[in-house]
Coordinates of C-alpha atoms (C1' of nucleotides) in Angstrom, one line a residue:
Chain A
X22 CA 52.6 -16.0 37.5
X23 CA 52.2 -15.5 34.3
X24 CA 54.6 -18.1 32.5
X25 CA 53.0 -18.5 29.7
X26 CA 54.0 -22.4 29.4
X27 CA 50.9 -23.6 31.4
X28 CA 48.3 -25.6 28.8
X29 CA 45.4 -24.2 29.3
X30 CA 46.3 -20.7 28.7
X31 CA 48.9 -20.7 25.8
X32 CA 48.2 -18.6 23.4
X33 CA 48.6 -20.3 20.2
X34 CA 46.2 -23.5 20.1
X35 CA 46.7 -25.7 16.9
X36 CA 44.8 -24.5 13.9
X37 CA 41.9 -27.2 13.3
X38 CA 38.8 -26.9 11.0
X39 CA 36.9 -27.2 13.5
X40 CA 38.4 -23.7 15.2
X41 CA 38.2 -21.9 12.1
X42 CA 34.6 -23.0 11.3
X43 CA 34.0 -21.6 15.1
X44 CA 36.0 -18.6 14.2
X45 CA 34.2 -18.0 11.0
X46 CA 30.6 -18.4 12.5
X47 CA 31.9 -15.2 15.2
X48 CA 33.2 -13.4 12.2
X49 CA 29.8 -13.8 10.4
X50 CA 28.0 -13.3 13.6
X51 CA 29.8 -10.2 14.9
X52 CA 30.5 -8.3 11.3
X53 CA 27.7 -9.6 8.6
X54 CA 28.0 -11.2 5.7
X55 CA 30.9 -8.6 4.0
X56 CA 33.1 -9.1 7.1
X57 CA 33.9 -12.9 6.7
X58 CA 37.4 -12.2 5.1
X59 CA 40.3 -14.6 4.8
X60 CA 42.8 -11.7 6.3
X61 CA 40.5 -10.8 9.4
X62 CA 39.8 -14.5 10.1
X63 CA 43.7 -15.0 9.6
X64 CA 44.4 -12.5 12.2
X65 CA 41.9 -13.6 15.0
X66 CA 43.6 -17.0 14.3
X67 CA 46.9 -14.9 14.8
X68 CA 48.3 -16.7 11.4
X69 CA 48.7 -16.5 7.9
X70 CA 45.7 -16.6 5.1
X71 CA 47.1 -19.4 4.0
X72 CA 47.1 -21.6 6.6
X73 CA 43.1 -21.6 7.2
X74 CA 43.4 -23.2 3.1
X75 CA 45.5 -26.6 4.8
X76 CA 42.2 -27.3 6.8
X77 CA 39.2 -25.8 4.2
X78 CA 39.1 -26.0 0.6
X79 CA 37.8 -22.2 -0.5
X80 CA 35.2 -20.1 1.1
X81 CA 32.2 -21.5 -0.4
X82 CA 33.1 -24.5 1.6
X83 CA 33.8 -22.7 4.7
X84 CA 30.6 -20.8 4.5
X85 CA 29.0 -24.0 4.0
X86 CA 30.5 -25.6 7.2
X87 CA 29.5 -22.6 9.1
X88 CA 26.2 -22.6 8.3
X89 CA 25.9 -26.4 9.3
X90 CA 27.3 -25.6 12.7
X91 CA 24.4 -23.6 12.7
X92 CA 21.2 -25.6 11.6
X93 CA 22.8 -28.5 13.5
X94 CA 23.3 -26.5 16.8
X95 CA 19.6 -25.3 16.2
X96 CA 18.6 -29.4 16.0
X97 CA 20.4 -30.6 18.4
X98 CA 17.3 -29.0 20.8
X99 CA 15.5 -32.4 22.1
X100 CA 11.9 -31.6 21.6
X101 CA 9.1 -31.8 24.1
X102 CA 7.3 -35.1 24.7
X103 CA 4.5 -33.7 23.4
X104 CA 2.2 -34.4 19.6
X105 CA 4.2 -34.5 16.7
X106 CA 2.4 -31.2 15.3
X107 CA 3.8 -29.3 18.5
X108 CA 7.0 -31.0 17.8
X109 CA 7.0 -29.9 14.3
X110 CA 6.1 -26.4 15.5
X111 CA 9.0 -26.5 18.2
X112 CA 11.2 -27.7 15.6
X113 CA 10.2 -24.8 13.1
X114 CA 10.6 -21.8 15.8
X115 CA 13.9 -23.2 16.4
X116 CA 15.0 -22.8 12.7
X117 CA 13.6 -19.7 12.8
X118 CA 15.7 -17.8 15.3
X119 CA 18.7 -19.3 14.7
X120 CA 18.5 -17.6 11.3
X121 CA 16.9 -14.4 13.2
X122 CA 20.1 -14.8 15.4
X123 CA 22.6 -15.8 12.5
X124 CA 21.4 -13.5 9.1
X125 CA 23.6 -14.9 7.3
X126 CA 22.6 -18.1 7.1
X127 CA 20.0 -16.9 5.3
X128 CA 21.5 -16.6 1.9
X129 CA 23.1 -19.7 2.4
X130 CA 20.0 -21.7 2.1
X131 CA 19.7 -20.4 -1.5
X132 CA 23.1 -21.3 -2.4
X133 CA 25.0 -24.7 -3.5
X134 CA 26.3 -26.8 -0.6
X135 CA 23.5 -26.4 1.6
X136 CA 22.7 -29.7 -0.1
X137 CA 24.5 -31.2 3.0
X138 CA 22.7 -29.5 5.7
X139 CA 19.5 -30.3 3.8
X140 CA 18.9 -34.5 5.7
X141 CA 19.4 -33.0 8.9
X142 CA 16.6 -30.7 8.3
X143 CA 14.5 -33.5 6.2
X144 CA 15.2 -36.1 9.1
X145 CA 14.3 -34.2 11.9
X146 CA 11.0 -32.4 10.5
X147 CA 9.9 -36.0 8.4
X148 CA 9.9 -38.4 11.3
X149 CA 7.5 -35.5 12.9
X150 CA 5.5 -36.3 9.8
X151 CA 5.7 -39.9 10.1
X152 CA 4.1 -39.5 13.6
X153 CA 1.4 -37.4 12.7
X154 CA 0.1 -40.2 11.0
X155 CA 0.5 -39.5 7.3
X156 CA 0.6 -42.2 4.7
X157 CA 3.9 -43.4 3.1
X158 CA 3.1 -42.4 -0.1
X159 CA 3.3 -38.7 0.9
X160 CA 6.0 -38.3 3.3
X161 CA 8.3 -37.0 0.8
X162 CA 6.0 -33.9 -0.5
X163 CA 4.9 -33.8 2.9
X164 CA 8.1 -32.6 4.7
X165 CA 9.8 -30.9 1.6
X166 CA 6.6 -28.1 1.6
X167 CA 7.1 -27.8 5.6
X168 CA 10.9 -27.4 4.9
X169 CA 10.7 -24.9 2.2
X170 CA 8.1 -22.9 3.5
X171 CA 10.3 -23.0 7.1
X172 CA 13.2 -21.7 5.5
X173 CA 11.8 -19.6 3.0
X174 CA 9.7 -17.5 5.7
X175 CA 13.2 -17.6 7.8
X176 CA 15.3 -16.5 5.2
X177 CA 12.7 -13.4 4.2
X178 CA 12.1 -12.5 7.9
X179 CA 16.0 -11.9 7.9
X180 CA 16.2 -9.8 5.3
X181 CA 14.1 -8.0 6.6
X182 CA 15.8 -7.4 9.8
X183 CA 19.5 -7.0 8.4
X184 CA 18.3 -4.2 6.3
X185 CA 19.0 -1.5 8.9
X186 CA 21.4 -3.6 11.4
X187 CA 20.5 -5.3 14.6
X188 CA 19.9 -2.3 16.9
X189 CA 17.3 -0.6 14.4
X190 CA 13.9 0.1 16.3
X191 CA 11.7 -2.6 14.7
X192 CA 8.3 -0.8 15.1
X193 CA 10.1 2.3 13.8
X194 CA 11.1 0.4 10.6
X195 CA 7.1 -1.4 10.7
X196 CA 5.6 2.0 10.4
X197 CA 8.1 3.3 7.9
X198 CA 7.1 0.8 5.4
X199 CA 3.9 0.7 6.6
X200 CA 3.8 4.7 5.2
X201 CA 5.4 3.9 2.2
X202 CA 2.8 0.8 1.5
X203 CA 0.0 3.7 2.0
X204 CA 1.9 5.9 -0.5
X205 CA 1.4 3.8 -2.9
X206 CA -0.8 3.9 -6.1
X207 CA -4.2 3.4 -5.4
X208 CA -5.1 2.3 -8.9
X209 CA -2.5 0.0 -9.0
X210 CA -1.9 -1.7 -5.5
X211 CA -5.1 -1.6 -3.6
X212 CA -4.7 -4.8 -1.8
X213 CA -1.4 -3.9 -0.6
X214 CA -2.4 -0.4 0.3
X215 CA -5.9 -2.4 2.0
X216 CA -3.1 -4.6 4.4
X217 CA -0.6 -2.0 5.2
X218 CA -2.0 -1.5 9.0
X219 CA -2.2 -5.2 9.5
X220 CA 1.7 -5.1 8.3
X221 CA 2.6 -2.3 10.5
X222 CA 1.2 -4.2 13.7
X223 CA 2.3 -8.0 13.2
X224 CA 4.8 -9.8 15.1
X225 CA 7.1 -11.8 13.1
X226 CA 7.3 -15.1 15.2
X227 CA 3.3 -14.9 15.5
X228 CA 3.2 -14.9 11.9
X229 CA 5.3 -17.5 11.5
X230 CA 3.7 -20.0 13.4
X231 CA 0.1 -19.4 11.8
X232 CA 2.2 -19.7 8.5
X233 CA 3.1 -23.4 10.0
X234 CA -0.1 -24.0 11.1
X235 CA -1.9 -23.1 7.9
X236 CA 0.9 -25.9 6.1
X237 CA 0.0 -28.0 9.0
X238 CA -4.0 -27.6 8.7
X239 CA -3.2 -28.0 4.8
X240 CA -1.4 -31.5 5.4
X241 CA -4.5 -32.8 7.3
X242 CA -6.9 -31.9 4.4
X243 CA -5.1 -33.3 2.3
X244 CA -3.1 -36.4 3.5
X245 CA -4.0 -37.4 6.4
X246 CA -6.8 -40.6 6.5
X247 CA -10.2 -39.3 7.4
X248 CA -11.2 -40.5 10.8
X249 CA -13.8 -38.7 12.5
X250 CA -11.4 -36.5 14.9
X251 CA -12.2 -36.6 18.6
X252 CA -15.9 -37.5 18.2
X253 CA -17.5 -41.0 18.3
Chain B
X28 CA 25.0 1.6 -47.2
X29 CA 26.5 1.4 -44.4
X30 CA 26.6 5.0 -43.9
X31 CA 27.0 4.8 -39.8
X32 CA 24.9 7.8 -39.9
X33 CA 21.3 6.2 -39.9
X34 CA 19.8 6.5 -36.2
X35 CA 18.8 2.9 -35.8
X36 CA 21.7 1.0 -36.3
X37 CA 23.9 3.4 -34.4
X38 CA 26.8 1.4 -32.8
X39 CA 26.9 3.5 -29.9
X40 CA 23.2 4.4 -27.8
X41 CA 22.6 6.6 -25.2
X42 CA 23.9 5.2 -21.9
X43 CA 20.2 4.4 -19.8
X44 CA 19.6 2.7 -16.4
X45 CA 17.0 0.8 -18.9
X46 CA 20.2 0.1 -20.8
X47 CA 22.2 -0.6 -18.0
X48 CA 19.7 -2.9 -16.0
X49 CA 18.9 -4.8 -19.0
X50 CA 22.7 -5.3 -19.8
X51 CA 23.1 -6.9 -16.0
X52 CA 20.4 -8.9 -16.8
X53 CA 21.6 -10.8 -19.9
X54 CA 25.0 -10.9 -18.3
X55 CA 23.5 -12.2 -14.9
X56 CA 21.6 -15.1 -17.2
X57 CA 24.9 -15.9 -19.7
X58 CA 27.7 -15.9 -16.8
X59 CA 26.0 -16.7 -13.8
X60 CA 25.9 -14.2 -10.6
X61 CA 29.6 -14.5 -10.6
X62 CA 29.9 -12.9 -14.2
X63 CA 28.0 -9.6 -13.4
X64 CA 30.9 -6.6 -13.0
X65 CA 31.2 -3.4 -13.9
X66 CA 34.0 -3.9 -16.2
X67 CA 32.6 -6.5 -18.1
X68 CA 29.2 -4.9 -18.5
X69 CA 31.1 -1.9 -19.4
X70 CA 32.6 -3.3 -21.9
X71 CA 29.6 -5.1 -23.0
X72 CA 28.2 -0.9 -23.0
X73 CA 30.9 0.0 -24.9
X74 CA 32.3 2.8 -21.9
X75 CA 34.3 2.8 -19.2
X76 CA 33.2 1.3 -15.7
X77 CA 32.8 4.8 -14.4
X78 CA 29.9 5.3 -16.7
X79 CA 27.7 3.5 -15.0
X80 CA 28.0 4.6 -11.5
X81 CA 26.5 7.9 -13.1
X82 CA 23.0 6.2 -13.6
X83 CA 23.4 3.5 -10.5
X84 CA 24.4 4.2 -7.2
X85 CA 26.3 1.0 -6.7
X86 CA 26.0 -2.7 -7.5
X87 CA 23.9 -3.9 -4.4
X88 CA 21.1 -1.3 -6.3
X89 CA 22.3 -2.9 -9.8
X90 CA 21.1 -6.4 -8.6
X91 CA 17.7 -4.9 -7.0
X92 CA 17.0 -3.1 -10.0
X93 CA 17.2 -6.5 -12.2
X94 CA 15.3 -8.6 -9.9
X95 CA 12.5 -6.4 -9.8
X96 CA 12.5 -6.7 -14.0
X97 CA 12.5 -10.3 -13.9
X98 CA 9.5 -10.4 -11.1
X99 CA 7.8 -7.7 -13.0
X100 CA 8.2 -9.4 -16.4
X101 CA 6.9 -12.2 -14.6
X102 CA 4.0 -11.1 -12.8
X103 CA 2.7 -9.1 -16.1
X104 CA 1.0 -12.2 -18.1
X105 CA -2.5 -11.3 -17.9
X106 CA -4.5 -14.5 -15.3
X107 CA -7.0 -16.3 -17.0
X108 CA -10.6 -15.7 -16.3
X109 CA -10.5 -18.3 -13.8
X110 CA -11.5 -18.9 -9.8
X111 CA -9.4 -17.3 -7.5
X112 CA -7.1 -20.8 -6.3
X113 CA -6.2 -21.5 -10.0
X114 CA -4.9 -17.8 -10.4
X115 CA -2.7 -18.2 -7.5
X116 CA -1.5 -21.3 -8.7
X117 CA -0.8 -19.7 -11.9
X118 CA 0.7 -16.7 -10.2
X119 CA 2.7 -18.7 -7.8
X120 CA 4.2 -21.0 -11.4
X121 CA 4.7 -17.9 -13.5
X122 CA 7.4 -16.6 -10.2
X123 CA 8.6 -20.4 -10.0
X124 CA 9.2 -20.5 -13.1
X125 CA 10.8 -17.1 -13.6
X126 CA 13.3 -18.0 -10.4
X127 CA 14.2 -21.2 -12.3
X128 CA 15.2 -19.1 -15.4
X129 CA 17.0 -16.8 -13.6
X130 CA 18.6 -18.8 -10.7
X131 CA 20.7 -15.5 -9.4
X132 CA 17.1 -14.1 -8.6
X133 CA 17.2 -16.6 -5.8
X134 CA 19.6 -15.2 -4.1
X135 CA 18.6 -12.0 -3.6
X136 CA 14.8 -13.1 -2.2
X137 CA 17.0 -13.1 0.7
X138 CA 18.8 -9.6 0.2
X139 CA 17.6 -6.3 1.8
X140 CA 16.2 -4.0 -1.2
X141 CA 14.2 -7.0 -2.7
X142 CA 11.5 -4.8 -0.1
X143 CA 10.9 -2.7 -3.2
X144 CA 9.9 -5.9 -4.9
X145 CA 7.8 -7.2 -2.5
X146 CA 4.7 -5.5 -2.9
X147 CA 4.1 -6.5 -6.3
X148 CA 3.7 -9.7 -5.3
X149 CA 1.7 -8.8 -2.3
X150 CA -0.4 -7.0 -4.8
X151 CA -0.7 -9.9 -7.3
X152 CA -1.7 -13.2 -5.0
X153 CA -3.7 -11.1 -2.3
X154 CA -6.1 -9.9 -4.5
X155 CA -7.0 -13.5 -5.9
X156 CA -6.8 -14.1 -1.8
X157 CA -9.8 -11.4 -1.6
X158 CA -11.4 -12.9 -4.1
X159 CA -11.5 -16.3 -2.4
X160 CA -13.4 -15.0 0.3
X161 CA -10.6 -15.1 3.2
X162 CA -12.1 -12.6 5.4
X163 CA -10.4 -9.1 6.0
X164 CA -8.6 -9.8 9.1
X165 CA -6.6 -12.3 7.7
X166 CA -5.8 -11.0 4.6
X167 CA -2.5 -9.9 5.6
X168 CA -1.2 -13.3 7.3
X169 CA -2.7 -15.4 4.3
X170 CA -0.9 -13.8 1.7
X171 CA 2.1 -13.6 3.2
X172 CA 2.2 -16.9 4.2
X173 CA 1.7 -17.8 0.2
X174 CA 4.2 -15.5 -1.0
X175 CA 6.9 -16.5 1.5
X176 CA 5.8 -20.9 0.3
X177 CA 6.6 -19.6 -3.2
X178 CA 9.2 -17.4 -2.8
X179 CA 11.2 -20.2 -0.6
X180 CA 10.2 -22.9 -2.9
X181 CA 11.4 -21.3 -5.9
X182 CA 14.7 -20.5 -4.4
X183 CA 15.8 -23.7 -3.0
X184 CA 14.6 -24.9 -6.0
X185 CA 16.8 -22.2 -7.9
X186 CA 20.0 -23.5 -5.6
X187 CA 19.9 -27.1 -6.6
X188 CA 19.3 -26.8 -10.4
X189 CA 22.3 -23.8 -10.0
X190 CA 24.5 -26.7 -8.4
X191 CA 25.5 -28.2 -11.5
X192 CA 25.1 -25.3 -14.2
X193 CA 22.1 -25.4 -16.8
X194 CA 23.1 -28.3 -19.3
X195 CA 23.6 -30.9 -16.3
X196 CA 21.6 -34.3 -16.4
X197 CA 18.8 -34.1 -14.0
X198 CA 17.8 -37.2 -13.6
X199 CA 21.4 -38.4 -13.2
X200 CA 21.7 -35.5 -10.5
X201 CA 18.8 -36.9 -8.4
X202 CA 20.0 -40.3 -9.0
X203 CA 23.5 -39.1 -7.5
X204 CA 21.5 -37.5 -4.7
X205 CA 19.2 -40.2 -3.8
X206 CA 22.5 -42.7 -3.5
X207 CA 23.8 -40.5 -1.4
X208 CA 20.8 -40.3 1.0
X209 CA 20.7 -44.3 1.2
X210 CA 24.4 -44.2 2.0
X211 CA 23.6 -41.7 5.4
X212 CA 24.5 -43.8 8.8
X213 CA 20.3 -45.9 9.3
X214 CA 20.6 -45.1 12.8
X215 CA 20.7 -41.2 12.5
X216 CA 18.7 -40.9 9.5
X217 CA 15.9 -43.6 8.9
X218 CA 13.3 -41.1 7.2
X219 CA 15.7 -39.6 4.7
X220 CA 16.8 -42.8 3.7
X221 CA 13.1 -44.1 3.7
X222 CA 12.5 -41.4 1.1
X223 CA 15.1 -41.4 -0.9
X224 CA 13.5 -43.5 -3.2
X225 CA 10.7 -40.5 -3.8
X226 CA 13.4 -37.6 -4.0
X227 CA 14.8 -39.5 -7.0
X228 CA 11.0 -39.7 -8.8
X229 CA 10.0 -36.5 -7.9
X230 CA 8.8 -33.2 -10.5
X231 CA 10.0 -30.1 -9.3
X232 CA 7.3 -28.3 -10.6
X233 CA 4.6 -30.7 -9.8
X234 CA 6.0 -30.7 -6.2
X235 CA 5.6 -27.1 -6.2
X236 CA 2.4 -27.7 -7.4
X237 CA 1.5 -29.7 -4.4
X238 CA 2.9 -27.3 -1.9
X239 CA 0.5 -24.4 -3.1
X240 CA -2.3 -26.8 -3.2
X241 CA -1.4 -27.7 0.3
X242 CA -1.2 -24.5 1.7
X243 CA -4.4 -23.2 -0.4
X244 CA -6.2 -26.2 1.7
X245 CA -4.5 -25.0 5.0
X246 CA -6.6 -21.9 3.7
X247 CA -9.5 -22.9 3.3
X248 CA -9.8 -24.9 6.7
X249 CA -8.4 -22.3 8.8
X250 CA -9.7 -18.8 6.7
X251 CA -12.7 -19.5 4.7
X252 CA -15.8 -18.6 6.3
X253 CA -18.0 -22.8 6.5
X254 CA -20.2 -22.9 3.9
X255 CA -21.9 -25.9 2.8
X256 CA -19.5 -26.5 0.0
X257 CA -21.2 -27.4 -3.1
X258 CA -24.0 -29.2 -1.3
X259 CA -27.4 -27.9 -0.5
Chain C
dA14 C1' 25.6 16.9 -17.5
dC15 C1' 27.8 13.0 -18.8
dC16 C1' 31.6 10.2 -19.9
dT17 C1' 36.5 8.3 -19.5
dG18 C1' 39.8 5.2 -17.6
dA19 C1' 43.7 5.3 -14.5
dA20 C1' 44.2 4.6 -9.7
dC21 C1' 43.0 3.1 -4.9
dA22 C1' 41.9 -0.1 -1.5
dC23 C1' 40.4 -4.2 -1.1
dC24 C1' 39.5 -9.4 -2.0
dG25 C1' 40.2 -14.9 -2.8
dT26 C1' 43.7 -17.8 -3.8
dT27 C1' 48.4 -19.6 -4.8
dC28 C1' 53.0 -20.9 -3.9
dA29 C1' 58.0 -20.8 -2.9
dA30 C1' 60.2 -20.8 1.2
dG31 C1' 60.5 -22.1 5.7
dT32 C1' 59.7 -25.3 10.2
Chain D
dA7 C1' 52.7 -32.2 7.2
dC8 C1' 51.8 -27.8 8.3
dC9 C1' 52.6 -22.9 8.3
dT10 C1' 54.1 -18.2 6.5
dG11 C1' 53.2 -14.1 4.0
dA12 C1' 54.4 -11.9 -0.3
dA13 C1' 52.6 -11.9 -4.8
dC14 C1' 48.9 -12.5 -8.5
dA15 C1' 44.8 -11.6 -10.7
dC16 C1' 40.9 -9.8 -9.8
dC17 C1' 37.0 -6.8 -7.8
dG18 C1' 33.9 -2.3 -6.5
dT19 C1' 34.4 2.3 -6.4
dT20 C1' 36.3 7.1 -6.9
dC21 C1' 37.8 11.1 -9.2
dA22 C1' 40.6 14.3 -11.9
dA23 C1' 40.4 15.2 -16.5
dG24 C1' 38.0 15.6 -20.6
dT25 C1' 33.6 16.6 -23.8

DNA sequence: ACCTGAACACCGTTCAAGT
DNA sequence: ACCTGAACACCGTTCAAGT
């Protein structure tokens, strides 16, 4: 035992994009943003810093394919045979913890090359749209507000949990800045002050989905056809 | 003249965070995220890099400290005497805005001490949520869900103006964009080709426009009290 | 107490030299 | 064609030495 010739098990695979995208995602995954370093992915690929730039162009590009593995892997979920808002919803909540799972991805969506991992989002949230019955006319603003307000809650929800690292106690962290909301001027941020308990004991998901549902209640005021719903 | 000795035209200030933080800022607009170091806005200080770490604890703290200017600057022109949903929609502009002048803003939406940030905001479109009449319990979900719409908006909005630098061609860059979305494979993406033709006539700021109306309308169906609107 | 600026430990990227 | 890894030009941050 123990040749070392037989395939499966050599030790040195050839270097592809496609491994060092893989690599890079485990990098990101395992030590945050900071930690994706052409040296430390080198050595998990047991080769030079040079090599990975044969197969990627720089790291914006890499970061960019990495985050596409992502969103796509997230997508690739077939939804439920069910109404296209549930869909929609299904499809959302999906988005959501992959960037709960992935933080990093996060600051990607504000960045560049996310441009290319933008249709796969559009595509797979807008035929949702198209089912739900809205006119033509409005599929474009239609699906772009679901899609930024997707990603924009995502990205803020994981900002908020990378602050103190994936083992922090959440509730612990909840009432922290719940304290420090209540600390707070009164003269000068009464409202926030007023919502601080309500902060302390949401749950992030929930909140999410009635943020979808609000965009989704908002679509059918505004552009779906008014048929008198259910009753006749 | 020219005596060096008069105290307002002094070459050389006190060193300030205020000094400092409005340095970064300036540097952060000229030279893009990219351009903000501690040697060039040393230099730009007239010290040495060392300087400024006695008035900042590092750069992560450099980049919170502008962000919160910018949002502040932002959020301080005085609403209109006007009801409640047109203040949030000028609230909501004044931050879109603001992002799109200061694209490196974006970017740190998404970044852990932008929590200091946050309650400004909080402050600033959930009072005009009070005033709408959303009742207590939800005053907490609403707003957020508003702030997160804007905040998301304005970012990816940020990243695709930030693609091209400030002077580029808009119009030519949807145009490029829009070919590019007919050109995607008709099998796997019928809706973003459908709508490619919409992308290319689109306003950003009118589609942002249209997301806070649509979200104000998910509002009013799903957290305003029914009242007989208008009608009696 | 504040400033200086050289020095340290890193980073992305390049490129001559190898296979 | 692909890989290697030393070298280059940078960066954030520290710290002895100055005022």
């Amino acid at each position: 035992m123990e040749t070392g010739t037989r395939r499966s098990s050599r030790r040195t695979e050839a270097l592809s994009r496609e491994r060092i995208v893989e690599a890079a995602v485990e990098l990101l995954d395992t030590t945050g943003e900071g930690g994706l370093t052409f040296r430390a992915l080198a050595e998990r690929l047991a080769t030079g810093p040079g090599a990975i730039y044969h197969h990627v162009a720089n790291k914006g590009e890499l970061l960019s394919a990495a985050t596409d593995d992502v969103v796509a892997a997230a997508l690739d979920v077939e939804p439920p045979a069910s109404p296209p808002a549930d869909r929609i919803r299904a499809v959302a909540l999906s988005l959501f913890d992959a960037v709960d799972e992935h933080p990093w991805v996060a600051a990607q969506v504000s960045d560049s090359l996310w441009q290319v991992t933008a249709p796969r989002i559009l595509e797979s949230i807008g035929r949702q749209v198209r089912a739900l019955g809205v006119p033509e006319n409005d599929w474009f603003v239609t699906t772009t507000v679901l899609m930024q307000y997707i990603l924009g809650a995502a990205a803020q929800n994981a900002a908020n949990a990378r602050v103190a690292g994936p083992d922090a106690d959440r509730s612990e962290l909840l009432g922290a800045m719940a304290t420090r909301w209540s600390e707070l001027d009164p003269g000068d941020y009464p409202f926030t002050r007023a919502v601080a308990g309500q902060m302390r004991e949401h749950d992030d998901r929930e909140q999410f989905l009635s943020g979808v549902d609000l965009v989704l209640a908002g679509i059918t005021a505004l552009h779906l056809p008014v048929e008198q719903p259910e009753r006749r």
